[in-house]
Short mmCIF file of C-alpha atoms in Angstrom, two decimals:
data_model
loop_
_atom_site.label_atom_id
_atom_site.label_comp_id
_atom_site.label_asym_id
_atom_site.label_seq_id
_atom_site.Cartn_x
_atom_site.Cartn_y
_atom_site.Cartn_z
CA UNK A 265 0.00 0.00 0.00
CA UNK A 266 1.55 3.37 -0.93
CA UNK A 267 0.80 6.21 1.67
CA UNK A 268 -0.04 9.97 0.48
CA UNK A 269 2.71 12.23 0.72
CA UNK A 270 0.45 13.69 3.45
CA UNK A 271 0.34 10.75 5.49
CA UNK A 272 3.68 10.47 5.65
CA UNK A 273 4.66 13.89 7.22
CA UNK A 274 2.11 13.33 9.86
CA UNK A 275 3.67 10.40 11.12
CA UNK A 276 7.36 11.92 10.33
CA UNK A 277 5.97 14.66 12.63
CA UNK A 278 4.26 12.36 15.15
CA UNK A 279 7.81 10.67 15.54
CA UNK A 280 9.68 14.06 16.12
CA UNK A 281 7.40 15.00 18.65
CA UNK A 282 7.26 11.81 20.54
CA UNK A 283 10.92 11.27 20.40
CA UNK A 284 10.80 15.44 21.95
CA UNK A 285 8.74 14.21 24.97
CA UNK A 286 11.10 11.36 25.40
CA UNK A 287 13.97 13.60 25.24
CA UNK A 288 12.06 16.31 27.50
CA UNK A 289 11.67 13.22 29.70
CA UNK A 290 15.00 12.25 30.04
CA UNK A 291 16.60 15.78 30.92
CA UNK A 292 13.63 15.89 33.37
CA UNK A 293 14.69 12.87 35.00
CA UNK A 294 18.33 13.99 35.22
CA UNK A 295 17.58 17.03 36.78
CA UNK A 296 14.98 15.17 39.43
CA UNK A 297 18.30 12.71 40.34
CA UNK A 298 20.12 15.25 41.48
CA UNK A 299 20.04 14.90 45.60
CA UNK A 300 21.16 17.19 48.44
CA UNK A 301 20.90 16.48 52.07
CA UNK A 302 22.58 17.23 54.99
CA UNK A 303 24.84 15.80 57.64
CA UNK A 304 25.57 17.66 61.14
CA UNK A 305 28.57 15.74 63.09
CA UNK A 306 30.73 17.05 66.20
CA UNK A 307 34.29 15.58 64.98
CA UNK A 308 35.73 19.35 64.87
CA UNK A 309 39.34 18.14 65.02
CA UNK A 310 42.19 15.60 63.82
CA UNK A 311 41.24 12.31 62.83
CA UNK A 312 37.42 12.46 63.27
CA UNK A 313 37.11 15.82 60.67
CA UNK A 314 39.09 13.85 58.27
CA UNK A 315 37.23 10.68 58.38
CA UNK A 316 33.83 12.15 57.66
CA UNK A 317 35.55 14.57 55.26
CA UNK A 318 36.93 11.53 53.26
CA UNK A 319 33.39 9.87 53.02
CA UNK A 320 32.00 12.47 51.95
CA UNK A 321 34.46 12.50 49.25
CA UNK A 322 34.33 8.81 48.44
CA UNK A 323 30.88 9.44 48.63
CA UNK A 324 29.71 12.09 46.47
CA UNK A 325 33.03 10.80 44.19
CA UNK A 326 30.70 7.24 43.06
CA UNK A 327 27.77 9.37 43.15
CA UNK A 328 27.99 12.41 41.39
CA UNK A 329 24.50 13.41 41.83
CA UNK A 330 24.61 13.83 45.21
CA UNK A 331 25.59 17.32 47.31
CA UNK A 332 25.87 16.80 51.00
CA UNK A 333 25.62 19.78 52.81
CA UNK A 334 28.17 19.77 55.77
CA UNK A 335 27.64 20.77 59.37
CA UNK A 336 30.15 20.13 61.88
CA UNK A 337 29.86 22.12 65.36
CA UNK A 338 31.09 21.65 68.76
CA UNK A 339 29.89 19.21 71.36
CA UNK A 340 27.88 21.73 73.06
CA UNK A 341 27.53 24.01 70.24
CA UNK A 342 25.56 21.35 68.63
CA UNK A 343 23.27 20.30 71.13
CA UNK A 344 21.76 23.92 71.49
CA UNK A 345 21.48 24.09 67.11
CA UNK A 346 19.91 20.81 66.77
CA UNK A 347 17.14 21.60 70.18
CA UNK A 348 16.31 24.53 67.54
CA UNK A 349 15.90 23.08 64.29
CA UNK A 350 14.08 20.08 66.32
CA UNK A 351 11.71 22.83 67.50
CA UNK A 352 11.09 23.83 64.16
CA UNK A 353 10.11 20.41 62.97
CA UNK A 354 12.77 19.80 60.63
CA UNK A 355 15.32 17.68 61.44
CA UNK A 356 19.16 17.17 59.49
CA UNK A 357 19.06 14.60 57.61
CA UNK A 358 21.61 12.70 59.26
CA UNK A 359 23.24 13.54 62.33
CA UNK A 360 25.41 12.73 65.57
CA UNK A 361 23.46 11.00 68.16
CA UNK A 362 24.08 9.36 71.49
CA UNK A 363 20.65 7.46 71.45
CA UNK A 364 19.18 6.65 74.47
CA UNK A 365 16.41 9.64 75.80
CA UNK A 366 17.38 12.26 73.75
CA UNK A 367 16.99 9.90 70.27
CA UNK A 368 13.57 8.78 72.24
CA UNK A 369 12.24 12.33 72.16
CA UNK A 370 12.95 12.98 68.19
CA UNK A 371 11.39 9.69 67.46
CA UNK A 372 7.81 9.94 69.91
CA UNK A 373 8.11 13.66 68.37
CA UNK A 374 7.39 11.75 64.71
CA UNK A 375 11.16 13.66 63.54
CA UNK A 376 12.98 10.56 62.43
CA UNK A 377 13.04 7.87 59.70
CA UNK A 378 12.36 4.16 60.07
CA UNK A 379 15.38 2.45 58.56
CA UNK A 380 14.74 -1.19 60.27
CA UNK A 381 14.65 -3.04 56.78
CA UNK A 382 17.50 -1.07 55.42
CA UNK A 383 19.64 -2.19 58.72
CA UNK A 384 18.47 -5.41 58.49
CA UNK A 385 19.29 -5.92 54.99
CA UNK A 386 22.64 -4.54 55.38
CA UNK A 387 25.28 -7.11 55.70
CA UNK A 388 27.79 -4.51 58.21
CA UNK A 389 24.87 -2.67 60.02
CA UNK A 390 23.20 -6.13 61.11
CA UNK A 391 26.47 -7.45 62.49
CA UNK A 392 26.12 -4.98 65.06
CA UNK A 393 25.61 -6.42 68.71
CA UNK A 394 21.81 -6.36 69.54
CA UNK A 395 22.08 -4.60 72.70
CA UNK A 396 24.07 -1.66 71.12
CA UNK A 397 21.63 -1.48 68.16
CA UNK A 398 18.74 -1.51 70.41
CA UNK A 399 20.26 1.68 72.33
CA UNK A 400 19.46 3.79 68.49
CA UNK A 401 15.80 2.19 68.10
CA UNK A 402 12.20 3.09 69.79
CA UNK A 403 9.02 1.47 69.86
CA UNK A 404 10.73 -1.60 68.32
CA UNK A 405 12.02 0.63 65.21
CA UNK A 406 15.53 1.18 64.46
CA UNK A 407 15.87 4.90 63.70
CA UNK A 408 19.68 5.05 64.28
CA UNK A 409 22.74 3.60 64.61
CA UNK A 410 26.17 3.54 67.12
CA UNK A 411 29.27 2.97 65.19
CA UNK A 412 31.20 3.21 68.23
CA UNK A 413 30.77 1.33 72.05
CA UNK A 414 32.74 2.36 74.82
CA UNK A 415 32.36 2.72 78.85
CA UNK A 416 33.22 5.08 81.90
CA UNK A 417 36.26 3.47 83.66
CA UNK A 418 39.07 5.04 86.06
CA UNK A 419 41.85 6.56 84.26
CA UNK A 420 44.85 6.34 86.65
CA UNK A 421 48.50 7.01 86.92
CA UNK A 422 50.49 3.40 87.77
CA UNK A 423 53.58 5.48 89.17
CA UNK A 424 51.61 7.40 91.50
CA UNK A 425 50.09 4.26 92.42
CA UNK A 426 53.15 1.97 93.28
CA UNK A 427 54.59 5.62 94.94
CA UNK A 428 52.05 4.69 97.71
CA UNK A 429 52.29 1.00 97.45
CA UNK A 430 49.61 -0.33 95.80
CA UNK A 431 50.66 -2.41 92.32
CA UNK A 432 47.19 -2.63 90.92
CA UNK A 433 43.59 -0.43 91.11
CA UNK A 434 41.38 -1.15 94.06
CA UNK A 435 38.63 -3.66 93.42
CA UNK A 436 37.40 -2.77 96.98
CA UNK A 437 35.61 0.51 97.86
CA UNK A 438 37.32 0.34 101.54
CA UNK A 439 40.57 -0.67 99.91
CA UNK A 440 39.94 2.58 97.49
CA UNK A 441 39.53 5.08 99.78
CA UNK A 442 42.86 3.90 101.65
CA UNK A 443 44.86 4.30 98.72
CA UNK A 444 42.93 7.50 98.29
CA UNK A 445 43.82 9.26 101.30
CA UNK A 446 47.67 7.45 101.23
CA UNK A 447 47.80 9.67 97.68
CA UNK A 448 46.45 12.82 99.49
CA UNK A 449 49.18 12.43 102.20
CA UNK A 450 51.85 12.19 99.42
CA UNK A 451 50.62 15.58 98.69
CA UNK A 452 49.15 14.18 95.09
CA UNK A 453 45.65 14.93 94.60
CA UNK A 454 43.57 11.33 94.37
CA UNK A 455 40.84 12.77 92.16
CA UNK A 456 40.09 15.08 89.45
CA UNK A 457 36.55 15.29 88.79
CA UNK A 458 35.48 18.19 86.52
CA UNK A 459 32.19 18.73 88.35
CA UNK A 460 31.90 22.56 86.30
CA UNK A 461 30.81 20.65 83.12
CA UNK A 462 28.72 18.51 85.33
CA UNK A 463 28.69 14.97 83.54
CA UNK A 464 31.28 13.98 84.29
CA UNK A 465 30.26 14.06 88.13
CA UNK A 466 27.14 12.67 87.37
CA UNK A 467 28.80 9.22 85.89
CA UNK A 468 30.72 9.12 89.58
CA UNK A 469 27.08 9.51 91.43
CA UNK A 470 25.65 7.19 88.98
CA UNK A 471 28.50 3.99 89.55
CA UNK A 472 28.03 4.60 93.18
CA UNK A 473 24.03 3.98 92.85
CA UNK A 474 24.64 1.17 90.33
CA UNK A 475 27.48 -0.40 92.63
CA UNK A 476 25.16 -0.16 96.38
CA UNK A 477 21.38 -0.69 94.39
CA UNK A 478 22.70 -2.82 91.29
CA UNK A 479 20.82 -3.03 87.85
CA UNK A 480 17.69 -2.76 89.26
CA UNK A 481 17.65 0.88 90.13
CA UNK A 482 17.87 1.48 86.87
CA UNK A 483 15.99 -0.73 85.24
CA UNK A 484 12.41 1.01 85.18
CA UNK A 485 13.87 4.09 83.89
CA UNK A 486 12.84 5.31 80.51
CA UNK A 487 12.38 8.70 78.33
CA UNK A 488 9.19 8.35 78.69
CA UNK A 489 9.43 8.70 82.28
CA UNK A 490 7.03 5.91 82.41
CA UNK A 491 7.07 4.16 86.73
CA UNK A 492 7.00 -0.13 86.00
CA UNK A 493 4.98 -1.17 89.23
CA UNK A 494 7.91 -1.62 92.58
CA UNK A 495 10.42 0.61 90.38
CA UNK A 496 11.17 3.28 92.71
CA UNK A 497 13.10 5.49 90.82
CA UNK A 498 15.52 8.44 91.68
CA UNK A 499 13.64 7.56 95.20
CA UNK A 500 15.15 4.13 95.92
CA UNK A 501 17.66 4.65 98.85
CA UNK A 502 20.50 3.63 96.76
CA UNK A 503 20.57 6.88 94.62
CA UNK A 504 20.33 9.04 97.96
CA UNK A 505 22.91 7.10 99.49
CA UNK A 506 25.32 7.53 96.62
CA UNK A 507 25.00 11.20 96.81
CA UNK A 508 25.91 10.94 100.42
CA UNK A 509 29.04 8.99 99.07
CA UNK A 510 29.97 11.84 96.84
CA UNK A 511 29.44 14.36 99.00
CA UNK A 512 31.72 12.75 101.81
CA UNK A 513 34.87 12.23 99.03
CA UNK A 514 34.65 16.12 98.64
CA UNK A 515 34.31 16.73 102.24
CA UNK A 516 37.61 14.58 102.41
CA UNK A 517 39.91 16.44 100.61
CA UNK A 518 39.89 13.71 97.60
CA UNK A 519 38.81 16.13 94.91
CA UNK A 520 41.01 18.89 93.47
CA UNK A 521 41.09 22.64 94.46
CA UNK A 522 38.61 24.50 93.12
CA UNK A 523 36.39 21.17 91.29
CA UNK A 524 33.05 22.34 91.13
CA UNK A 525 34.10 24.88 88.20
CA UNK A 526 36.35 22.48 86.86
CA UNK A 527 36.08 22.06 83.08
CA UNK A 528 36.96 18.45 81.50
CA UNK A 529 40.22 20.19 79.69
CA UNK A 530 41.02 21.24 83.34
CA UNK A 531 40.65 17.88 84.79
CA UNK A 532 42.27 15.94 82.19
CA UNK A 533 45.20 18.17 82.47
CA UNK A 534 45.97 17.75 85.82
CA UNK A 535 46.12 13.38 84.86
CA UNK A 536 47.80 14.35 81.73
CA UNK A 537 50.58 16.14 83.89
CA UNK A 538 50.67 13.69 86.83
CA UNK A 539 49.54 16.40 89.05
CA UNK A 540 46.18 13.79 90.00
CA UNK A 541 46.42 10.44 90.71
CA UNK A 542 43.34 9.18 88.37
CA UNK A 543 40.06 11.03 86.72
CA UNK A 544 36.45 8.82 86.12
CA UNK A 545 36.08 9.33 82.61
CA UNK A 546 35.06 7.54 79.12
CA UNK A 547 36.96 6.23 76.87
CA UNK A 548 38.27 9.40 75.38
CA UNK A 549 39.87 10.55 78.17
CA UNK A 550 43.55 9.70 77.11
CA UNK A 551 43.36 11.55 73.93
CA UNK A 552 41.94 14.84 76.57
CA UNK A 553 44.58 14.41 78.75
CA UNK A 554 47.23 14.63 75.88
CA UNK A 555 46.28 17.44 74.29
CA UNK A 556 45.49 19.41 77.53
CA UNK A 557 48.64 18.06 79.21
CA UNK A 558 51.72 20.93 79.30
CA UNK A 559 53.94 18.30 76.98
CA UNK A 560 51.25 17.69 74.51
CA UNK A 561 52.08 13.66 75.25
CA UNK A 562 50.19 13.16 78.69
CA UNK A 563 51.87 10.39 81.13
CA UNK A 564 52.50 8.07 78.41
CA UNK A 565 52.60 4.19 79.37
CA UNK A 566 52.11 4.89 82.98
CA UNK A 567 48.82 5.52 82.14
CA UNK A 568 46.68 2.46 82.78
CA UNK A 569 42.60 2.07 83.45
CA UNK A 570 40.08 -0.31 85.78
CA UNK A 571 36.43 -0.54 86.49
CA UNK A 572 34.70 1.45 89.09
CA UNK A 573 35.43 -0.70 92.40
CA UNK A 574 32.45 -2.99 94.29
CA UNK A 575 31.32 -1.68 97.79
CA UNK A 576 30.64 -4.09 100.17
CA UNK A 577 26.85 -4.89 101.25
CA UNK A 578 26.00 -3.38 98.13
CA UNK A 579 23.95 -5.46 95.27
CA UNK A 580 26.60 -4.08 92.21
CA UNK A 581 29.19 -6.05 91.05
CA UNK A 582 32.82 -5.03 89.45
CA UNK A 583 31.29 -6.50 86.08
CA UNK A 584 28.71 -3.97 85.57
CA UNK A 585 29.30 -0.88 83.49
CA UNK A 586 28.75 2.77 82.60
CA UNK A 587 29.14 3.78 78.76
CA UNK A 588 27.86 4.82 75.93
CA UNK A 589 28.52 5.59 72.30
CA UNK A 590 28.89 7.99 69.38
CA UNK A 591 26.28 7.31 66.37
CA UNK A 592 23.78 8.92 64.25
CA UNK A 593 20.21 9.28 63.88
CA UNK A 594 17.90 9.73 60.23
CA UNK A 595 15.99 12.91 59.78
CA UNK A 596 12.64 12.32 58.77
CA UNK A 597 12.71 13.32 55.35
CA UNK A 598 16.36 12.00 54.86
CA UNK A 599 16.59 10.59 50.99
CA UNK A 600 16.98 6.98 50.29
CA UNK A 601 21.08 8.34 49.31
CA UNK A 602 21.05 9.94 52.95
CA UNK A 603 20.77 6.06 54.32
CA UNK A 604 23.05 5.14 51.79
CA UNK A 605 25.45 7.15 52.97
CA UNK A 606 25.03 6.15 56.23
CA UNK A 607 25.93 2.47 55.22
CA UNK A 608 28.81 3.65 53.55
CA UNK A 609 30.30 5.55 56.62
CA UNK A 610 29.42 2.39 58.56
CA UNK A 611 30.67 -0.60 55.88
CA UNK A 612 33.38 -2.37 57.79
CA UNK A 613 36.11 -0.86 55.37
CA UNK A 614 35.31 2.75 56.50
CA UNK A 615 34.98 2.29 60.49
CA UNK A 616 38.33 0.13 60.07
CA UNK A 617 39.89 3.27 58.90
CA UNK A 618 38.45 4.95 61.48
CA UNK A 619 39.41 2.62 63.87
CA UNK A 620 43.04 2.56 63.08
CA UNK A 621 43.42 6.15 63.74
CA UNK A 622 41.05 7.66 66.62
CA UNK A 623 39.65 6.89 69.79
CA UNK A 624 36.87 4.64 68.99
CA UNK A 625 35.90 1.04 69.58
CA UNK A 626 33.86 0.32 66.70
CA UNK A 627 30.62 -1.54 66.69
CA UNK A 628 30.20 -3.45 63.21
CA UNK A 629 31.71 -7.08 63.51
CA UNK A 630 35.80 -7.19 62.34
CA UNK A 631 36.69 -3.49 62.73
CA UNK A 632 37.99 -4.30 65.96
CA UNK A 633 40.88 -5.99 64.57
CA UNK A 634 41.81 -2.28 63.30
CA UNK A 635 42.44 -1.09 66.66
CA UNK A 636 46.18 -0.04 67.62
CA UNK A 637 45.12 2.13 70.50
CA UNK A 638 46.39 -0.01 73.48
CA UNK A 639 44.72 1.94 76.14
CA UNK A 640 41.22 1.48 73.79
CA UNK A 641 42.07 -2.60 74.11
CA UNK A 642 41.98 -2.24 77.60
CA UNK A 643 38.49 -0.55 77.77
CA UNK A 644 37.41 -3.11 75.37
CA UNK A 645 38.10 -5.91 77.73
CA UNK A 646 36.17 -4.25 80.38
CA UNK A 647 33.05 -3.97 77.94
CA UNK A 648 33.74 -7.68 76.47
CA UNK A 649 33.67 -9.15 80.31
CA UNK A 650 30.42 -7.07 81.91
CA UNK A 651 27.80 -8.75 82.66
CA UNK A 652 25.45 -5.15 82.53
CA UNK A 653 25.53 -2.50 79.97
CA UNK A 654 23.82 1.03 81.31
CA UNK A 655 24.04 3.86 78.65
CA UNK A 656 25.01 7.22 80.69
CA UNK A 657 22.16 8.68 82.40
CA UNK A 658 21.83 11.66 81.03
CA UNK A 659 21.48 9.92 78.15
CA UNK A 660 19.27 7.46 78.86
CA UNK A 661 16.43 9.92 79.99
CA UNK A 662 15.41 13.00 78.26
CA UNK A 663 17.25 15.81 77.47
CA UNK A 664 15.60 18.09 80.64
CA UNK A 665 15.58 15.39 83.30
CA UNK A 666 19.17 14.68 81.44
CA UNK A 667 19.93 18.07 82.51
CA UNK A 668 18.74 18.02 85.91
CA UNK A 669 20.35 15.16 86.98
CA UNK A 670 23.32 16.90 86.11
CA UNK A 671 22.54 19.93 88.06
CA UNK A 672 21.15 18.24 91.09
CA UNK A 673 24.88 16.12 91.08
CA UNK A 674 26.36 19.67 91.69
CA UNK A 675 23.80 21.02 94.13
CA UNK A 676 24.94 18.02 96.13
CA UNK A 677 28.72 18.39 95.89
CA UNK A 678 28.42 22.07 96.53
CA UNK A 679 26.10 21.89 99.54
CA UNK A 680 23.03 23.61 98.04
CA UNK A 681 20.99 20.55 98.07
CA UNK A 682 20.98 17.68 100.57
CA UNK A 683 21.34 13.99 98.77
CA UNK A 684 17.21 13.21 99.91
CA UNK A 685 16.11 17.09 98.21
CA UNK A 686 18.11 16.60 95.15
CA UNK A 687 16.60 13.20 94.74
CA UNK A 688 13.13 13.88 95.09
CA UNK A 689 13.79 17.11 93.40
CA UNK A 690 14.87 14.51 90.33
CA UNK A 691 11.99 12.17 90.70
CA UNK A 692 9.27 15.02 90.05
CA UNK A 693 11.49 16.48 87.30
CA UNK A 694 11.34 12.67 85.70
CA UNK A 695 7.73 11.82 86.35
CA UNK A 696 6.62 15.18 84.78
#
């Protein structure tokens, strides 16, 4: 059949214009693939700015149609930003969490992503211990992860030790405070405690209530500030009690001059240049007292670190621990390339980098083998042999009652506030 002239340069037509549409389709679709999301972290300095700066290179290098838009702030810098933008309703994308109560709130608040099948399906992410996934996921969803596990231990300085005759750390409260005061006598302080930035003397108040009470005193607690029925709360006798505890070390002499304004750099320092016999602290502290110390180096090999000792009578044992780590949480409205991303900083190649050159002790199965920090190894036996995990208080509840557990630790070891007030000051502040 011959077709008109006419019938031919409608179809030639009807061709030019459907091949336009596919054409205006495609450069549609390439525009629509381009992504941008963003990513708040707090690793200002040294190795942890140049990890995250290297993924995001990596990154954005095997997918070039992705801008990540970079926030990295202080530790305390941060917190106040991201209480605004959470205010606001519109979460980062991805950023730095802690979990626990704080991760709790963003999540009952409807402000963060469901990512359980992505975790699940994800051959690094699921290798991840249960109970340290479990501290980035509410209501049964995972909306987080930790890509580092660590725990509160004493740092302490061996020479000062054997100086007053004691070749190990105290697994005896009684046996503690002996060496203590032997240390003060030497003219040494036992104790820096940097009770001005108040967390840190909130982890000392907390061991003593775990060590006298044991797990159960903190087992009802939640961010919810939900009572289980015979959970007593910050009203069971062993949280008053540990104040008391706390109290009576400063009454004694055992802290440093001038502690209750005492900054972490401060106290860290006075470890770093064997001015204190030992500091409470995560697993950071080395790397603190380093850089804060007066040589830059800190005590070197003399520095050596132990669990918080048990107290006789009291339900705790030497096996339970304090910790708590570093990880990040999805924004609601995150992209699919925003998980992606996460995975990527997570795979087991990246947190083995990571690994090899910070303070961390990673979380995904095999990165641990990356680890060259020896005084990181040691904390990682701790963690390996406890037989409880508690994340850090303050973390564990909500940001405010966070907060005022921190300030009511103070009000105690300045005086303001008897153990009992500060107490049942904290138990209103958590059931309201």
């Amino acid at each position: 059949m011959k077709l008109s002239k006419k019938v031919v340069l409608v179809c030639i037509f009807a061709v030019l214009a459907l091949g336009m549409v596919f054409a205006g389709g495609k450069k549609d679709s390439a525009a629509d693939s381009k992504v941008k999301f963003s990513f708040w972290h707090i690793g200002t300095v040294g190795a942890d700015r140049a990890f995250y700066d290297d993924c995001i290179a990596e990154f954005t290098a095997s997918h070039p149609n992705v801008e990540i838009e970079l926030t990295v702030l202080e530790n305390e810098a941060f917190k106040t930003k991201l209480a605004t933008v959470m205010q606001s309703k519109n979460p980062p994308d991805l950023f730095w969490s802690w979990g626990g109560g704080s991760l709790a709130e963003h999540a009952s608040a409807g402000l963060l992503k469901d990512i359980t099948k992505e975790v699940a399906a994800d051959a690094d992410l699921s290798s991840i211990a249960e109970g340290a996934l479990k501290l980035f996921q509410y209501d049964g969803k995972q909306t987080g992860v930790p890509h580092d596990l660590g725990a509160v231990t004493f740092w302490y300085n061996k020479d000062i030790l054997a100086s007053v005759g004691y070749d190990s750390f105290p697994t005896d409260w009684d046996d503690f405070i002996v060496m203590c005061k032997k240390i003060k006598a030497a003219g040494i302080t036992p104790i820096s405690i940097a009770a001005g930035d108040k967390w840190p003397a909130m982890h000392f108040w907390a061991y003593l209530a775990l060590r006298i009470g044991g797990s159960k005193v903190f087992s009802g607690f939640t961010a919810e500030g939900a009572m289980p029925a015979g959970f007593k709360g910050f009203n069971d006798p062993a949280f008053i009690k540990a104040g008391e505890m706390i109290k009576e070390l400063a009454d004694m002499g055992l802290f440093q001059d001038g502690f209750l304004a005492s900054s972490q750099n401060d106290g860290a320092a006075l470890v770093g240049n064997a001015e204190a016999a030992m500091e409470l602290m995560g697993h950071w502290a080395p790397g603190v007292q380093n850089d804060n110390s007066t040589t830059g180096k800190g005590i070197g090999s003399a520095l050596a670190c132990a669990p918080f000792p048990a107290i006789k009578g009291g339900a705790g044992k030497v096996t339970e621990v304090i910790g708590g780590g570093n990880g990040l949480e999805v924004g609601k409205n995150a992209p699919k390339e925003a998980v992606e991303f996460l995975a990527f900083i997570m795979n087991k190649a990246q947190l083995s980098k990571f690994a090899a050159v910070s303070s961390i002790i990673p979380t995904v199965a095999g990165t641990e083998a990356a680890m060259t920090d020896e005084n990181l190894k040691l904390v990682k036996g701790i963690v390996d042999e406890c037989t409880f995990y508690q994340l850090y208080l303050d973390q564990l509840l909500s940001p405010a009652v966070g907060g005022a557990v921190n300030d009511n630790v103070q009000y105690i070891l300045s005086g303001a506030k008897t153990p009992a007030q500060a107490c049942a000051d904290l138990q209103k502040a958590y059931e309201e």
